[in-house]
PDB file of C-alpha atoms in Angstrom:
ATOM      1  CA  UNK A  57     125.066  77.211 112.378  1.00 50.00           C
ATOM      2  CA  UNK A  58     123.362  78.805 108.987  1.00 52.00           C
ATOM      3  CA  UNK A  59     125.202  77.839 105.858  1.00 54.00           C
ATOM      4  CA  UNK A  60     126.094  80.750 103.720  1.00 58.00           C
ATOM      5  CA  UNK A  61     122.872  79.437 101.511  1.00 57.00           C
ATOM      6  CA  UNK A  62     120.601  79.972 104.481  1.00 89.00           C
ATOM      7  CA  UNK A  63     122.526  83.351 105.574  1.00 97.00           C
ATOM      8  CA  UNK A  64     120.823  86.590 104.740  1.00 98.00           C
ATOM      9  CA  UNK A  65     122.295  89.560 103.488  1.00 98.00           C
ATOM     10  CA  UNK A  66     122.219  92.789 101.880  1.00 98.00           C
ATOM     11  CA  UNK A  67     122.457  91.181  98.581  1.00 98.00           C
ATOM     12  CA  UNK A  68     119.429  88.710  99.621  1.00 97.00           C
ATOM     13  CA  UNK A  69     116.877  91.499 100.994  1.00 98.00           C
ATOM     14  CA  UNK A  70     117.706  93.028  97.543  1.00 98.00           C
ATOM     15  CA  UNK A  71     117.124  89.743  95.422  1.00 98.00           C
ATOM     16  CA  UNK A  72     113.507  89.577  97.472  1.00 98.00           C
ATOM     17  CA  UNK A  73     112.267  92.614  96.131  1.00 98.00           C
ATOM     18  CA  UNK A  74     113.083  91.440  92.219  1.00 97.00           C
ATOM     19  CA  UNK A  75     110.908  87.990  93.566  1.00 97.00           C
ATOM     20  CA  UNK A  76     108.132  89.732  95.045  1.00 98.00           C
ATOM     21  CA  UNK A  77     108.914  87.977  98.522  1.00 98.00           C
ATOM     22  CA  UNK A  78     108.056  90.015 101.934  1.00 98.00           C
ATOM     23  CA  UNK A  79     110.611  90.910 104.245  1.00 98.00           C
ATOM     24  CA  UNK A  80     109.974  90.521 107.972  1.00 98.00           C
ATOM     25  CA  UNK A  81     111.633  92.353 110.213  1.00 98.00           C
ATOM     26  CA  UNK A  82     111.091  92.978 113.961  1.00 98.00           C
ATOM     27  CA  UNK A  83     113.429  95.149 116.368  1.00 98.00           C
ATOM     28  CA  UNK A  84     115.605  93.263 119.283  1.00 98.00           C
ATOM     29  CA  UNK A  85     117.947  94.650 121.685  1.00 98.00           C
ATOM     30  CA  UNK A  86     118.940  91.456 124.038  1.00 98.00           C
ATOM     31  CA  UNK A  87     120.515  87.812 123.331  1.00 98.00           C
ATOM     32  CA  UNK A  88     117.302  86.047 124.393  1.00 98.00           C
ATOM     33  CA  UNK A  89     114.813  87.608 122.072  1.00 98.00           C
ATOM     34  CA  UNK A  90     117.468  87.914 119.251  1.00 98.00           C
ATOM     35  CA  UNK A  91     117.446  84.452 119.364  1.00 98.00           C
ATOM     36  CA  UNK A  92     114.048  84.028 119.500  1.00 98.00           C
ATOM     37  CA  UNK A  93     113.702  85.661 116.578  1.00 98.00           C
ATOM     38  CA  UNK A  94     116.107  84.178 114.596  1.00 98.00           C
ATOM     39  CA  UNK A  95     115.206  80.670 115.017  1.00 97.00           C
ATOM     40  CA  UNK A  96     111.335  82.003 114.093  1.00 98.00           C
ATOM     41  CA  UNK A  97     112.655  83.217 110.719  1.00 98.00           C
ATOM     42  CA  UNK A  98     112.637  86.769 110.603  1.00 98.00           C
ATOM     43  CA  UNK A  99     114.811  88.148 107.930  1.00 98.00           C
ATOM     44  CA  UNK A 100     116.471  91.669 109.173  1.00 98.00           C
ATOM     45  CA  UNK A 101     116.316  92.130 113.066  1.00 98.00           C
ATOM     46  CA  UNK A 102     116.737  96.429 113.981  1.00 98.00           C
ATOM     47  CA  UNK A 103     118.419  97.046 117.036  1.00 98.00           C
ATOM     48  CA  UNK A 104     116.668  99.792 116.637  1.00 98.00           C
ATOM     49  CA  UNK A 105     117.527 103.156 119.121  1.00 98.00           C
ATOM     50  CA  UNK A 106     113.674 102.740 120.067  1.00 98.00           C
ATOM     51  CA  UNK A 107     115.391 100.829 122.881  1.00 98.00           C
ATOM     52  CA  UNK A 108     115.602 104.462 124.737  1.00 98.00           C
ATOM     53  CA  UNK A 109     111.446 103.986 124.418  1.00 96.00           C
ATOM     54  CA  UNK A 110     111.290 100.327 125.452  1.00 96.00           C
ATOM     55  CA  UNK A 111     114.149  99.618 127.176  1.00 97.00           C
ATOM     56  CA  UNK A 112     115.152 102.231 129.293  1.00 97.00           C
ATOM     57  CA  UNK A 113     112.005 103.988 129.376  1.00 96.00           C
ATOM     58  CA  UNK A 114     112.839 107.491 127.832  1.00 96.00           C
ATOM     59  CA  UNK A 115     110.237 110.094 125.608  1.00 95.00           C
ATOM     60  CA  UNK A 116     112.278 109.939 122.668  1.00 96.00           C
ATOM     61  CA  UNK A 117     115.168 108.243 121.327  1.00 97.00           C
ATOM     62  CA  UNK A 118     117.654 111.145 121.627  1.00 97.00           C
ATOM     63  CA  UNK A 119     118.896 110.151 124.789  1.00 97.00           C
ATOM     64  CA  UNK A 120     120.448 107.166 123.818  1.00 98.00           C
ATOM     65  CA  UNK A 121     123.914 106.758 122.715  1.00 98.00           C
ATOM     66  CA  UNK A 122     126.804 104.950 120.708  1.00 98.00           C
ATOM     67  CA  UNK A 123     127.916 103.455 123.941  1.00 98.00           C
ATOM     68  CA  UNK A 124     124.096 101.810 124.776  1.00 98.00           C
ATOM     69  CA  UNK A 125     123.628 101.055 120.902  1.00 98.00           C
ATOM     70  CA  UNK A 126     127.334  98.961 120.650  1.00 98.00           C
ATOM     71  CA  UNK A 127     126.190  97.312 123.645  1.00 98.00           C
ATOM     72  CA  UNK A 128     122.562  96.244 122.552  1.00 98.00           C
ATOM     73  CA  UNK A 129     124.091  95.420 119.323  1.00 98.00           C
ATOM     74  CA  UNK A 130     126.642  92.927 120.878  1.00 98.00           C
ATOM     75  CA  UNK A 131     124.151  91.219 122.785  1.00 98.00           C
ATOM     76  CA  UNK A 132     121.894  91.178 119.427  1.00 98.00           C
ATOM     77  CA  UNK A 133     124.366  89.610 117.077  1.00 98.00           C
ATOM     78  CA  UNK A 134     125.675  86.563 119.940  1.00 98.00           C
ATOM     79  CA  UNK A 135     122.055  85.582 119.224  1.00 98.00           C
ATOM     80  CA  UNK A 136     121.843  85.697 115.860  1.00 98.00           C
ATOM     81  CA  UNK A 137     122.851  83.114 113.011  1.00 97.00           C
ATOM     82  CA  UNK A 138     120.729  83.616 109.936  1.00 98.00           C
ATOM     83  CA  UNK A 139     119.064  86.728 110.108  1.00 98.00           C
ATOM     84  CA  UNK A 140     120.649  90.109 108.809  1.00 98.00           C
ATOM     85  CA  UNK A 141     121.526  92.390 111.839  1.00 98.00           C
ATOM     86  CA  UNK A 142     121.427  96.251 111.502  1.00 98.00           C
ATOM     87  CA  UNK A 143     122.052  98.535 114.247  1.00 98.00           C
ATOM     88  CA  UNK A 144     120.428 102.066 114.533  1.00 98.00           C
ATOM     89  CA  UNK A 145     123.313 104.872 114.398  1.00 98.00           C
ATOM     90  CA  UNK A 146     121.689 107.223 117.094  1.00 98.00           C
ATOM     91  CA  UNK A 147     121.632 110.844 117.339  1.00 97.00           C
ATOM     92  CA  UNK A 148     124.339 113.139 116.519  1.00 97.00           C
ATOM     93  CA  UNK A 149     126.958 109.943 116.274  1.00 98.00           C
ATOM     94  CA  UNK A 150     126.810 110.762 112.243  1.00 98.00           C
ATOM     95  CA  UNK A 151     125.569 114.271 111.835  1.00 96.00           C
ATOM     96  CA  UNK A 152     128.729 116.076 113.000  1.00 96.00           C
ATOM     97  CA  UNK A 153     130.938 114.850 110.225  1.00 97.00           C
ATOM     98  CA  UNK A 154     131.529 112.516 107.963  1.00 97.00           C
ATOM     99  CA  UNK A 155     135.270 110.996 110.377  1.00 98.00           C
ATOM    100  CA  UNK A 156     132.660 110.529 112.949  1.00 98.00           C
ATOM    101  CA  UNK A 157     130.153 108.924 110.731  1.00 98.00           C
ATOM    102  CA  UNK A 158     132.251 106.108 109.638  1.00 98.00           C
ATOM    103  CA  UNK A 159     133.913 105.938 112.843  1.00 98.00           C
ATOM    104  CA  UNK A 160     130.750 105.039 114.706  1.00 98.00           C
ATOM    105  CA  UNK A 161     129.365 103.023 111.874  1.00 98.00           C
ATOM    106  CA  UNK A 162     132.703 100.753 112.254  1.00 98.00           C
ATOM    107  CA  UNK A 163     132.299 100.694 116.112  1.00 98.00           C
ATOM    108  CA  UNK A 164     128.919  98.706 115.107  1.00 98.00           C
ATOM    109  CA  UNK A 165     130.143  96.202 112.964  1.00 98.00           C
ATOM    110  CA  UNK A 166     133.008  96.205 114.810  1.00 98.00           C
ATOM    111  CA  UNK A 167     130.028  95.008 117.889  1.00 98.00           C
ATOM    112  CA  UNK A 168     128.135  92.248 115.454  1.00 98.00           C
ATOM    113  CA  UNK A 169     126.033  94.720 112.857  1.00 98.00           C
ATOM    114  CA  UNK A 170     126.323  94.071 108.973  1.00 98.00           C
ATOM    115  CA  UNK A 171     124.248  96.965 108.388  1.00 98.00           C
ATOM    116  CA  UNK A 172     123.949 100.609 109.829  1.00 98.00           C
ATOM    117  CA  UNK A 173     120.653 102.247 109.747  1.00 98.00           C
ATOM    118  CA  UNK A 174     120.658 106.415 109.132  1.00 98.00           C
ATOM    119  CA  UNK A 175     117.694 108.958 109.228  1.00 98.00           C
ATOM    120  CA  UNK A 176     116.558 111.252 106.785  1.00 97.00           C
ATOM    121  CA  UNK A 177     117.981 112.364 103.019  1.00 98.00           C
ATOM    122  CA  UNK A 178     119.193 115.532 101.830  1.00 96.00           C
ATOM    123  CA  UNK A 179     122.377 116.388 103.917  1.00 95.00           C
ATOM    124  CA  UNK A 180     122.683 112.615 104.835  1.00 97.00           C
ATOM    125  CA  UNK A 181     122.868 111.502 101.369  1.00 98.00           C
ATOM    126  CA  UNK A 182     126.770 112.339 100.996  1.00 98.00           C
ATOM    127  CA  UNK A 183     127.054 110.425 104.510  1.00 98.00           C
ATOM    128  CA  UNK A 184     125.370 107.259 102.787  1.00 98.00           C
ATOM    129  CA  UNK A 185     127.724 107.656  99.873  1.00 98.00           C
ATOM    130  CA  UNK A 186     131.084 107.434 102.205  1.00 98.00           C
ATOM    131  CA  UNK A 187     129.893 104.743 104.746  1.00 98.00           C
ATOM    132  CA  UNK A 188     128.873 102.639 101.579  1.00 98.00           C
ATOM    133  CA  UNK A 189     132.797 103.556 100.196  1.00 98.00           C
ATOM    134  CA  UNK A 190     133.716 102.413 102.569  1.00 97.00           C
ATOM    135  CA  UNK A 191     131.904  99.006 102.986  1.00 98.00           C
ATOM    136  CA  UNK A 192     129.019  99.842 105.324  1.00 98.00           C
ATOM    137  CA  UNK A 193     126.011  98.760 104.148  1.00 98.00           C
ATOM    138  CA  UNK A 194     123.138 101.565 104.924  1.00 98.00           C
ATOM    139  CA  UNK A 195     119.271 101.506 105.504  1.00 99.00           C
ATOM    140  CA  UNK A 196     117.607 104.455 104.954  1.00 98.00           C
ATOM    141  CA  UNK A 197     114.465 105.946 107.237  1.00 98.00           C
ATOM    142  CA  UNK A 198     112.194 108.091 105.803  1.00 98.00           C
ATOM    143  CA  UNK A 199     108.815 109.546 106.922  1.00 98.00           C
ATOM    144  CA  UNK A 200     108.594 109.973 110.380  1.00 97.00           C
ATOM    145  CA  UNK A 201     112.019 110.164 111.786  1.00 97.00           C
ATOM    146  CA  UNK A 202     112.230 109.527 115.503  1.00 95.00           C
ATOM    147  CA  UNK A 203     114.905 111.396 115.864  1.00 96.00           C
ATOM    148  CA  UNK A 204     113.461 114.366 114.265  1.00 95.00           C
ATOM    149  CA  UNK A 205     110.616 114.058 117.049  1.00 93.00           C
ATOM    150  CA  UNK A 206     111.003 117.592 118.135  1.00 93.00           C
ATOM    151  CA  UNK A 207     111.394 119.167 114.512  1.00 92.00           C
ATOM    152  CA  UNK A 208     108.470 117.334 112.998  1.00 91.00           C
ATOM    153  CA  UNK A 209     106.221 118.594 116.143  1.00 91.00           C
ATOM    154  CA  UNK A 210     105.323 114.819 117.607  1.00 91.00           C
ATOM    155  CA  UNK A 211     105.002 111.670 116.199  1.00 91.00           C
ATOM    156  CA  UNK A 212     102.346 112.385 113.352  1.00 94.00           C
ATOM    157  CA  UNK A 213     101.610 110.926 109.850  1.00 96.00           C
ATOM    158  CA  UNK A 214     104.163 112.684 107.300  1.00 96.00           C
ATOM    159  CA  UNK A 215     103.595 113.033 103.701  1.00 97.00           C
ATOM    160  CA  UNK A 216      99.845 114.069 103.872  1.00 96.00           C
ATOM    161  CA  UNK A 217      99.883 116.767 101.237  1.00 97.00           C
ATOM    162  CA  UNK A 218     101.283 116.465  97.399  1.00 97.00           C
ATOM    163  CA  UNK A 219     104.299 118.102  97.502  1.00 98.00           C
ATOM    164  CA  UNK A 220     105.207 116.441 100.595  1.00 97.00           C
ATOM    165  CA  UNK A 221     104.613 113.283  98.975  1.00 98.00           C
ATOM    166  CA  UNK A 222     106.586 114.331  95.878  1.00 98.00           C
ATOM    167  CA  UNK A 223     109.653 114.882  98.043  1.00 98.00           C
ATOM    168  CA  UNK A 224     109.155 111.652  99.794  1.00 98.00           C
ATOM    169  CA  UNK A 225     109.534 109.678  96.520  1.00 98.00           C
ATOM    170  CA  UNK A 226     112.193 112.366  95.771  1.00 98.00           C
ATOM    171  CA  UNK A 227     114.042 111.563  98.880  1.00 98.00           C
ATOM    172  CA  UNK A 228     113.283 107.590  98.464  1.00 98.00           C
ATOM    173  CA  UNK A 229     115.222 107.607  94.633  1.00 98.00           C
ATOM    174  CA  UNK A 230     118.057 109.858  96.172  1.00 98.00           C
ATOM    175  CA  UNK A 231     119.055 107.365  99.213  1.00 98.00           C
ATOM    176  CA  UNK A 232     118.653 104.586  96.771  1.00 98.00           C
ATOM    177  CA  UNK A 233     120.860 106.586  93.912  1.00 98.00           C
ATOM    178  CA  UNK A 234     123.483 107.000  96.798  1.00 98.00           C
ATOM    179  CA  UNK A 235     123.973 103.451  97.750  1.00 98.00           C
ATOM    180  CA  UNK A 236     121.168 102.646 100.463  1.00 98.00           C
ATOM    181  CA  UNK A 237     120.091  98.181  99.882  1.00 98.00           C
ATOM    182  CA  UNK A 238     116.834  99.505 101.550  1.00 98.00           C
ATOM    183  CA  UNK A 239     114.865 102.174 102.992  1.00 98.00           C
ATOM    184  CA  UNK A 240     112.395 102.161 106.142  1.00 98.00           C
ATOM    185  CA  UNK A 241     109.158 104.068 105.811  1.00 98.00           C
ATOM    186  CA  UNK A 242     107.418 105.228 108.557  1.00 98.00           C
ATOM    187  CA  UNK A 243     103.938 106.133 109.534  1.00 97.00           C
ATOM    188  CA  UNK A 244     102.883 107.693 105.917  1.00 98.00           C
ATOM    189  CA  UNK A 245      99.922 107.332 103.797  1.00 98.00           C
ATOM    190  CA  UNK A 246      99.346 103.820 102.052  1.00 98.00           C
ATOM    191  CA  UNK A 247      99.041 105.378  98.861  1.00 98.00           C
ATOM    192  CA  UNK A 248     102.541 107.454  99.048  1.00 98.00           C
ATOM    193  CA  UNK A 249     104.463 103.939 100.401  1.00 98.00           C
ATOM    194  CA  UNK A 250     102.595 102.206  97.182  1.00 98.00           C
ATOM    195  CA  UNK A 251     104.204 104.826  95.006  1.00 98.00           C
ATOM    196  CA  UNK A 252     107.646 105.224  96.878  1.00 98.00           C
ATOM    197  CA  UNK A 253     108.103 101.572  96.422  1.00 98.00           C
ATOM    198  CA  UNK A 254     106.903 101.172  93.253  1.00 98.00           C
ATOM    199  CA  UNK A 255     109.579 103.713  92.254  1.00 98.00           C
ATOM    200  CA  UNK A 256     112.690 102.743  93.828  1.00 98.00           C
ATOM    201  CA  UNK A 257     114.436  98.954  93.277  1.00 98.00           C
ATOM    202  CA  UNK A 258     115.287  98.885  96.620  1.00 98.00           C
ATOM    203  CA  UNK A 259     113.273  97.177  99.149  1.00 98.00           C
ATOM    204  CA  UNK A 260     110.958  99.546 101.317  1.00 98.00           C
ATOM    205  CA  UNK A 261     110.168  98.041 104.172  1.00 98.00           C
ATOM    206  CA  UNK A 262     107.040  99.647 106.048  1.00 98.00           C
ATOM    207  CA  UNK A 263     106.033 100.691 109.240  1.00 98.00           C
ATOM    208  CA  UNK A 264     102.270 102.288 109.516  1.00 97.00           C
ATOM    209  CA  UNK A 265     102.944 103.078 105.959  1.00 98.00           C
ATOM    210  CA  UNK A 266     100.310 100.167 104.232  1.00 97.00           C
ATOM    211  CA  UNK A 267     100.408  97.053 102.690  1.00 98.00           C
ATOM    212  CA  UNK A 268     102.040  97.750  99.647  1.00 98.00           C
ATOM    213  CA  UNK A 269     105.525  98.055 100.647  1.00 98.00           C
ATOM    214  CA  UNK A 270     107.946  95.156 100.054  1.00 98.00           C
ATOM    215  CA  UNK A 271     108.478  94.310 103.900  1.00 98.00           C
ATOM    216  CA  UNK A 272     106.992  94.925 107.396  1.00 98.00           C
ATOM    217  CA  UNK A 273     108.847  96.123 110.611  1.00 98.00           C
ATOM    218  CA  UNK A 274     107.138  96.563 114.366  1.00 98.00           C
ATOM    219  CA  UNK A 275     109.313  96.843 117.805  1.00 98.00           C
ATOM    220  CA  UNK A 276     108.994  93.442 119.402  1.00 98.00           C
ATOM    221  CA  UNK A 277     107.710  94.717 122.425  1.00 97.00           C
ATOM    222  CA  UNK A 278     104.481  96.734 120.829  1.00 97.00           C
ATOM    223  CA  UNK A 279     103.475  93.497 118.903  1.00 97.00           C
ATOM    224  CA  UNK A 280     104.151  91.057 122.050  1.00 97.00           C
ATOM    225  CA  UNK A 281     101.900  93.595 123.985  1.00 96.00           C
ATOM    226  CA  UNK A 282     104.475  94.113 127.059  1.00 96.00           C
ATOM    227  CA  UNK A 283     103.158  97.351 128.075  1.00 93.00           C
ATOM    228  CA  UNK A 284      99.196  98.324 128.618  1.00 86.00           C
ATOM    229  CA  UNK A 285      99.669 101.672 126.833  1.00 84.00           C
ATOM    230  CA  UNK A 286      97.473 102.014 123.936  1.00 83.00           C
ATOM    231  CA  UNK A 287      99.125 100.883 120.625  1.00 82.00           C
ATOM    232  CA  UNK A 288      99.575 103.120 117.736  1.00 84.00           C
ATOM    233  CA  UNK A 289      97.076 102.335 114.995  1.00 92.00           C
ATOM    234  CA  UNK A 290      99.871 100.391 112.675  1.00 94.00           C
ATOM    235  CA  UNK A 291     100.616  97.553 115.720  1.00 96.00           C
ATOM    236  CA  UNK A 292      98.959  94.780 115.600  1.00 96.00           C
ATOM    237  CA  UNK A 293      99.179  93.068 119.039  1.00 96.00           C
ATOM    238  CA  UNK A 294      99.821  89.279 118.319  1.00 97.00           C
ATOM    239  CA  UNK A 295     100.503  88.460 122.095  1.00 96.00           C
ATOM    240  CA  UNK A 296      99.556  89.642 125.879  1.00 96.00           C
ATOM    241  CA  UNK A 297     102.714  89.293 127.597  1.00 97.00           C
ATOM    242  CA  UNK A 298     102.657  91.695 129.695  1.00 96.00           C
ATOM    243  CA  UNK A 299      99.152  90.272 131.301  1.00 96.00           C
ATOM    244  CA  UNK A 300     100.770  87.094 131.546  1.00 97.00           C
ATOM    245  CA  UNK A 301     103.856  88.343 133.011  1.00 97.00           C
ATOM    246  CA  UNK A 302     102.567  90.093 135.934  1.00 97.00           C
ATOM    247  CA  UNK A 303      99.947  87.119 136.082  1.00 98.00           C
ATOM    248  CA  UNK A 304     103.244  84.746 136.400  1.00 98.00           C
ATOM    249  CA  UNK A 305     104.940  86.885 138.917  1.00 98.00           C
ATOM    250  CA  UNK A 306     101.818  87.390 141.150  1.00 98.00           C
ATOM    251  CA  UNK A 307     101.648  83.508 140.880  1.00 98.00           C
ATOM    252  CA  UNK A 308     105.096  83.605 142.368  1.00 97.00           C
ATOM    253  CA  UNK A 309     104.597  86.180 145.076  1.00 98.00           C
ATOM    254  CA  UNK A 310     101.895  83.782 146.707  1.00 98.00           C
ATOM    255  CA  UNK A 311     103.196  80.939 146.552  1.00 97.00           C
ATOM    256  CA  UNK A 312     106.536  81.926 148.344  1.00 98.00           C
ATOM    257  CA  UNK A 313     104.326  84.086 150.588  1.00 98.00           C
ATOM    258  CA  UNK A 314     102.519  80.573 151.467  1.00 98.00           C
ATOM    259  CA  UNK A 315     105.402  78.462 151.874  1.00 97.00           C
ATOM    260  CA  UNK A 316     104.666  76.486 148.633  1.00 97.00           C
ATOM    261  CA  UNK A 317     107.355  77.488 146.498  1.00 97.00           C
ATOM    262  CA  UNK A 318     110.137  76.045 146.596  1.00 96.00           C
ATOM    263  CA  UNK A 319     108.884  72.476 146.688  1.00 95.00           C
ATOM    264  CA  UNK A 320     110.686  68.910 147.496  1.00 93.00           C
ATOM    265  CA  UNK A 321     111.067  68.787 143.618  1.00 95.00           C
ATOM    266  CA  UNK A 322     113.190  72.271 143.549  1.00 95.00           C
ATOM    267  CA  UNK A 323     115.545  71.660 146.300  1.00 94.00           C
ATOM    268  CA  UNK A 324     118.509  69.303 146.992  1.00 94.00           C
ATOM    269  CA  UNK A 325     119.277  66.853 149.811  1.00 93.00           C
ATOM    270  CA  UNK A 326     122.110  65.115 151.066  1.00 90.00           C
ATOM    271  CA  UNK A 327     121.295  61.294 150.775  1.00 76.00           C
ATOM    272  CA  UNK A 328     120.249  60.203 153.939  1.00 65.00           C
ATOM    273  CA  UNK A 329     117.918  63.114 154.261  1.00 62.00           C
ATOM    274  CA  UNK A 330     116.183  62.246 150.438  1.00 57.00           C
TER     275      UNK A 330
END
């Protein structure tokens, strides 16, 4: 069990920034891997609504729900026992009004999250202000915003041009003014991330966006290398699974095919039979 030393929080991703220490984060959506990642050390784990991409094999992550995310996030947070846990609020559950923001942001702590994660600025901003009223802790998104796939016209680099980049760092300052402990930026140009996060005390925490921001966050399954698509130019692959997986499984095929598996060593006998 992590002491409260060893416990991080809010108030700890903040206090990394002011040290100059990265923040690791990876996404998770199932106790196994939750607790795979905890006991490796990373500091914030998402359960990010990318699980409509990964797990259940959607386009986009509008499909998925507050039901699916409460769910995910239960299973997240019975694995978890140092590492922060922040749950994506998906689509529509906090657009509609503000009742239903916080309402939906409770039903995740309520399921293991100490942190809700919201897209966007502008309109959101008074959202952010309420939910952190009311005790929620809030992550920003900026950049490219998944759920924004359609609006944005695909999943492209944001922030190319000046004035886009001026109302990124506008943006940035304005989640952090209304309450926001940290903001993630996605796929943007190194040299806007170096500026947004040299400009806000928050920590930004960086997805394609360079090397300059104050953390790093990949879905697991991209960096683990689970599925042969090719990756987006910000994932680094640090594993093959999903090479070894099918190599593990064909393994398995043959040798119950054959008659090999299971073996003496797998299977029980009565005692005048061992």
């Amino acid at each position: 069990m992590a002491t409260p030393i060893d416990k991080v929080t809010t108030l700890r991703v903040m206090k990394k920034k002011m040290r100059g220490e990265k923040i690791v984060c990876l996404t998770a959506y199932d106790y196994p891997f939750a607790r795979i990642l905890d006991e490796a050390g990373v500091d914030i784990i998402l359960v990010g609504d990318s699980v409509a991409n990964v797990v259940y094999g959607m386009k986009t992550t509008i499909g998925i729900g507050m039901e699916e995310m409460v769910y995910h996030t239960r299973a997240v947070a019975s694995g978890v026992k140092r590492a922060l846990v922040v749950s994506d609020m998906p689509f529509l559950s906090y657009q509609v009004s503000l009742e239903q923001a916080i309402e939906n942001a409770g039903r995740l702590l309520k399921a293991g999250a100490e942190a809700v994660k919201l897209e966007g600025a502008g309109p959101v901003l008074e959202t952010v202000r309420r939910l952190v009223g009311c005790g929620i802790p809030v992550m920003g998104h900026l950049g490219l915003t998944p759920q924004s796939v359609h609006k944005l016209g695909g999943y492209r680099l944001q922030a190319r041009r000046p004035e886009e980049q001026e109302k990124l760092l506008t943006d940035a300052q304005a989640l952090a003014a209304a309450g926001c402990f940290a903001i993630i930026l996605e796929k943007v140009p190194a040299e806007a991330a170096s500026r947004v996060t040299k400009a806000v005390q928050i920590p930004v925490i960086g997805i394609g966006a360079g090397p300059e921001c104050d953390g790093q966050i990949l879905v697991l399954q991209d960096m683990l290398g689970m599925f042969e698509d090719e990756p987006y130019k910000f994932v680094k692959r640090y594993a093959e699974l999903n090479r070894m997986t099918r190599q593990a499984v064909q393994e398995y095929v043959a040798e119950v095919r054959q008659g090999k598996f299971p073996g003496p060593e797998h299977s029980f006998y009565t005692d005048e039979n061992r």
